[in-house]
Structure formats: structure tokens, C-alpha cells
Amino acid sequence: MTSVNAKLLYHYVITNFFNLCFFPLTAIVAGKAYRLTIDDLHNLYYSYLQHNLITIAPLFAFTVFGSVLYIVTRPKPVYLVEYSCYLPPTHCRSSISKVMDIFYEVRKADPPRNGTCDDSSWLEFLRKIQERSGLGDETHGPEGLLQVPPRKTFAAAREETEKVIIGALENLFKNTKVNPKDIGILVVNSSMFNPTPSLSAMVVNTFKLRSNVRSFNLGGMGCSAGVIAIDLAKDLLHVHKNTYALVVSTENITYNIYAGDNRSMMVSNCLFRVGGAAILLSNKPRDRRRSKYELVHTVRTHTGADDKSFRCVQQGDDESGKTGVSLSKDITDVAGRTVKKNIATLGPLILPLSEKLLFFVTFMAKKLFKDKVKHYYVPDFKLAIDHFCIHAGGRAVIDVLEKNLGLAPIDVEASRSTLHRFGNTSSSSIWYELAYIEAKGRMKKGNKVWQIALGSGFKCNSAVWMALSNVKASTNSPWEHCIDRYPVNIDSDSAKSETRVQNGRS
């Protein structure tokens, strides 16, 4: 406790060092000024200012010009007006035992070349993955795969994605009262499903966006594509003034479920579920009052130049010719290295001076005394960030980032709860997590929230937002009817799910 108090005192002194020095200096200057007389002011003018007018005038003009130039050229703020997370209908809820049935039926309808649909080792492997996944019994599957026999067709895949995107956008436009024709920029990201016409064209057609809308469709960029889409929209909003940008993030399950025997490709089946989010951004000054957040920073890190990073998550065909996404054994090391690089870039932008100083001291100490100093100082990001939205890619991902960032259980509560309730919804998961924090009533004015997502390639992307008010949950929030049940005991819930799966198969 003493060390904690000492660190807090150190942080306070360093952070407020200039203020602590400024007040005594101001008091001294004020005392001197109070004793000045009219004669003293006349003497100051005639003895100094009058004789140095040629120097002072250009200096004053340069200061004014520089201030005006800074105000005119600095990037305009980007506001998050509102966002909406898609909540699938209740008949699409998929308990773990139901998900096992889906895998069984998909495999039965399209069996591997040398496999059988009742292979006990195959079922046992899937069961163990499900038990350890951190997912609960209220996640959602696509309607096409819930049918018997399952519809793993292009039409069913298009139907799934259209329902998610249209559902999220309809709720967003309803909550914001924004006319779709006012949208000037559109960015849609879906990694695995990219039909022709594109999903962005589908949005333009469905909501009758104007003909000069600047639309973009991002594909193949993995679970971190949501932050990439936000970063792209931000850059466009800095160029195109007085407009709205619409960002849509989703992923498709129907067309990408794997029915083969390759275990590295089977894991993703157990984690991904149906979901999506629509986000409305604005650069209009008048929208600040009604917006939830202001975008503070975006940082993108790409380690794809390294072969190991590039191949750790890869789509391809297995020995039977069935397409799936394989996860290599190097993914944990690759993810850790990429996250560190992202944090190394973001840290100097957001950390207080006290933490930067501690890191610099340990960095120099490690350079000078390599044998005695084992590790670099890990900055306390909780001094700069109030809430964390770690991509709900899986239980292991959350565990690793919780440990490496020195976070408490409450800091990753939103991520664990989102994984349990909605599963891995890919690029949209960070928005379900933000909605969780709002639904709990924890987002206060001035709070900063850090969204961090990992994706194939390999990429780690971050976005930092600042709350412009005490943010309340949106109308039709995905947590509206279940927030009181969270957080849950994940281990206890997993044990119950294991029993149900075993009973169902017996």
C-alpha cells in the first residue's frame, strides 16, 4: 500500500510540476505588479518599449500570424455521433450444444474425403475447444446454418450479411434522425465475404445514398479492420469538410464455416458468431453537443513484412480441398510482438510525463546494465486510459493482454462479457464492448477509452476516444435486456456447458 501511495504521489508531482511552479511565480509577479505606480509604467514605456518598437512589432506580428496559421491548418475534430450494434433475433441463439449440432450437420452434408461424420476424436476436439472458449449459451448463429440440412450457399451468406448490415443501419438512422442522403463518406469492412456488387454498393442501393458519396469496401483485413475503417474515415473527414462518415463493420459465418479435419482450421468455427456494427462520424462543429465521443488517436501497426507474421493466420485449402482459415502455432508470439510495437507508438501519445520518465530511466538502465536490469518498465496505462475494449478474439487473447498491460479484472470485464454473450464477432466486437461499458453506466465526461484489435497480416490497431458527456446506453442497445446478468462466472458457466454437451451427445 505504501508503494502504491508513493507512486501516486510521484505521478501527481510530475504531472502537475509546471502548475506547482507556476502558482508561486504568479504570486511573486502579482506582488511586484501590485506595487507598481503610474510613474513606473511611464518609465517602463519610455526607457524600454519606445526604443525597441522595431523589434517588438515584428515579433508581435509573427506571433499573431503563427497562431492564425495553426488554427487554420490544424485537423478538425472528428466526432462519434452514435453507433449501433446488431442484435440477431432470439430464434438464432446458439447454445454450445446447438453449435456442436451445427458442426455435425455441416460435416454430414459435406463430409471430408477420408472422414466420417461421427468421428469421435473430431467431436471430442471441438468439445474441448468450446469448453475453453469463454463463450456462453446465448451467442447467435446464422439462420442458414441453423436449418437441417444447413444452407451453406452464396445466397444464404448474402442473406446473413445483409440482415446484419441493414439491421444495424436502420437502428442507427432511427436513433440519430440523420437522412441517409446526408452521408458523404461510406466505409464497409468484411474480411471473408466480398460479393459483387460490393457490400458498400448494397448499402448505397438499400438506403438510396447520394450519387457522389465516397464509398470504400475493405476486404481480407481481419478482425482489426474496424479500426482501419475508422482511421480511413478520419483521414477523409480531415479532407472533406462539413459532412458525415458512415462506417460498417461485420463478418460472415455462413460462407466460411469449415467442414474438414484440419484442426488448425477447426478452431475458428468455435469462436466466431453473427454480429456487426454501424458507426456515424461527423466533422461538423455543431454536432459536438450531441456526439458521444471525440476521436483522440488512431495507431496502426503492420508486421506483415516478416514471413512468420504474414503466415500465422491464413486462408487456404486443406488436404481434402476444403477451404478454411488456419492458425499457426506462432500466433501467440506474433501477436505479442505486434502488440508491443503498437503500444510503443501509442504510449508516447497518451501516457503522462511521469510514466514516460520512468520508462526512459529503465530503458537507459537496461542499455547500460544489461545483466542487472532484466525487463523494461511496463507503463501504467490506467493513468491515461479509463476504459479498455480489447478485441474479444478469444479467451487467450484477453488473458495475454490483461497480463501484459497490468490490467485488473474489471478492466477486461467488457471484453470477457462480450465474448461470453456474443462470441467473436470479428471487427465489430470492440463496439459491443463499448456498449457494455455504457450500459453499466461507467462512461463519464472526459473519460478515455482505448479500443485495441488484432488481425491477420499481422496487424494490431488502436483507437482512443474521449467521452464528451456522461454517456448513456443507446436505444435498442444489445445489452438492453441482459446487462444485469453480467459479469458472469465464466468458469462455472463453462462447466455447465460441458455437462450439457456431454449429455446431449450421450
mmCIF file of N, CA and C in Angstrom, residues 264 308 311-314 326-335:
data_model
loop_
_atom_site.group_PDB
_atom_site.id
_atom_site.type_symbol
_atom_site.label_atom_id
_atom_site.label_comp_id
_atom_site.label_asym_id
_atom_site.label_seq_id
_atom_site.Cartn_x
_atom_site.Cartn_y
_atom_site.Cartn_z
ATOM 1 N N SER A 264 -6.164 -27.074 -37.105
ATOM 2 C CA SER A 264 -5.804 -25.660 -37.056
ATOM 3 C C SER A 264 -6.855 -24.802 -37.747
ATOM 4 N N LYS A 308 6.851 -14.965 -40.905
ATOM 5 C CA LYS A 308 6.143 -15.658 -39.824
ATOM 6 C C LYS A 308 4.849 -14.921 -39.468
ATOM 7 N N ARG A 311 2.130 -15.346 -42.312
ATOM 8 C CA ARG A 311 1.514 -16.661 -42.493
ATOM 9 C C ARG A 311 0.841 -17.219 -41.241
ATOM 10 N N CYS A 312 0.834 -16.489 -40.137
ATOM 11 C CA CYS A 312 0.303 -17.085 -38.901
ATOM 12 C C CYS A 312 -1.219 -17.237 -38.937
ATOM 13 N N VAL A 313 -1.905 -16.432 -39.734
ATOM 14 C CA VAL A 313 -3.353 -16.591 -39.946
ATOM 15 C C VAL A 313 -3.567 -16.545 -41.455
ATOM 16 N N GLN A 314 -3.957 -17.686 -42.038
ATOM 17 C CA GLN A 314 -4.006 -17.741 -43.489
ATOM 18 C C GLN A 314 -5.161 -18.607 -43.973
ATOM 19 N N SER A 326 -6.442 -21.237 -41.291
ATOM 20 C CA SER A 326 -5.559 -21.952 -40.363
ATOM 21 C C SER A 326 -4.845 -20.970 -39.436
ATOM 22 N N LEU A 327 -4.667 -21.387 -38.192
ATOM 23 C CA LEU A 327 -3.945 -20.604 -37.187
ATOM 24 C C LEU A 327 -2.663 -21.354 -36.851
ATOM 25 N N SER A 328 -1.518 -20.714 -37.054
ATOM 26 C CA SER A 328 -0.241 -21.385 -36.805
ATOM 27 C C SER A 328 0.097 -21.348 -35.320
ATOM 28 N N LYS A 329 1.059 -22.179 -34.932
ATOM 29 C CA LYS A 329 1.482 -22.237 -33.529
ATOM 30 C C LYS A 329 2.257 -20.982 -33.115
ATOM 31 N N ASP A 330 2.657 -20.181 -34.097
ATOM 32 C CA ASP A 330 3.417 -18.965 -33.798
ATOM 33 C C ASP A 330 2.530 -17.759 -33.501
ATOM 34 N N ILE A 331 1.220 -17.933 -33.553
ATOM 35 C CA ILE A 331 0.318 -16.778 -33.491
ATOM 36 C C ILE A 331 0.451 -16.013 -32.177
ATOM 37 N N THR A 332 0.694 -16.729 -31.067
ATOM 38 C CA THR A 332 0.813 -16.045 -29.778
ATOM 39 C C THR A 332 2.036 -15.141 -29.746
ATOM 40 N N ASP A 333 3.178 -15.659 -30.224
ATOM 41 C CA ASP A 333 4.409 -14.855 -30.250
ATOM 42 C C ASP A 333 4.269 -13.672 -31.202
ATOM 43 N N VAL A 334 3.673 -13.924 -32.373
ATOM 44 C CA VAL A 334 3.490 -12.857 -33.362
ATOM 45 C C VAL A 334 2.589 -11.767 -32.805
ATOM 46 N N ALA A 335 1.482 -12.178 -32.184
ATOM 47 C CA ALA A 335 0.542 -11.207 -31.618
ATOM 48 C C ALA A 335 1.213 -10.375 -30.533
#
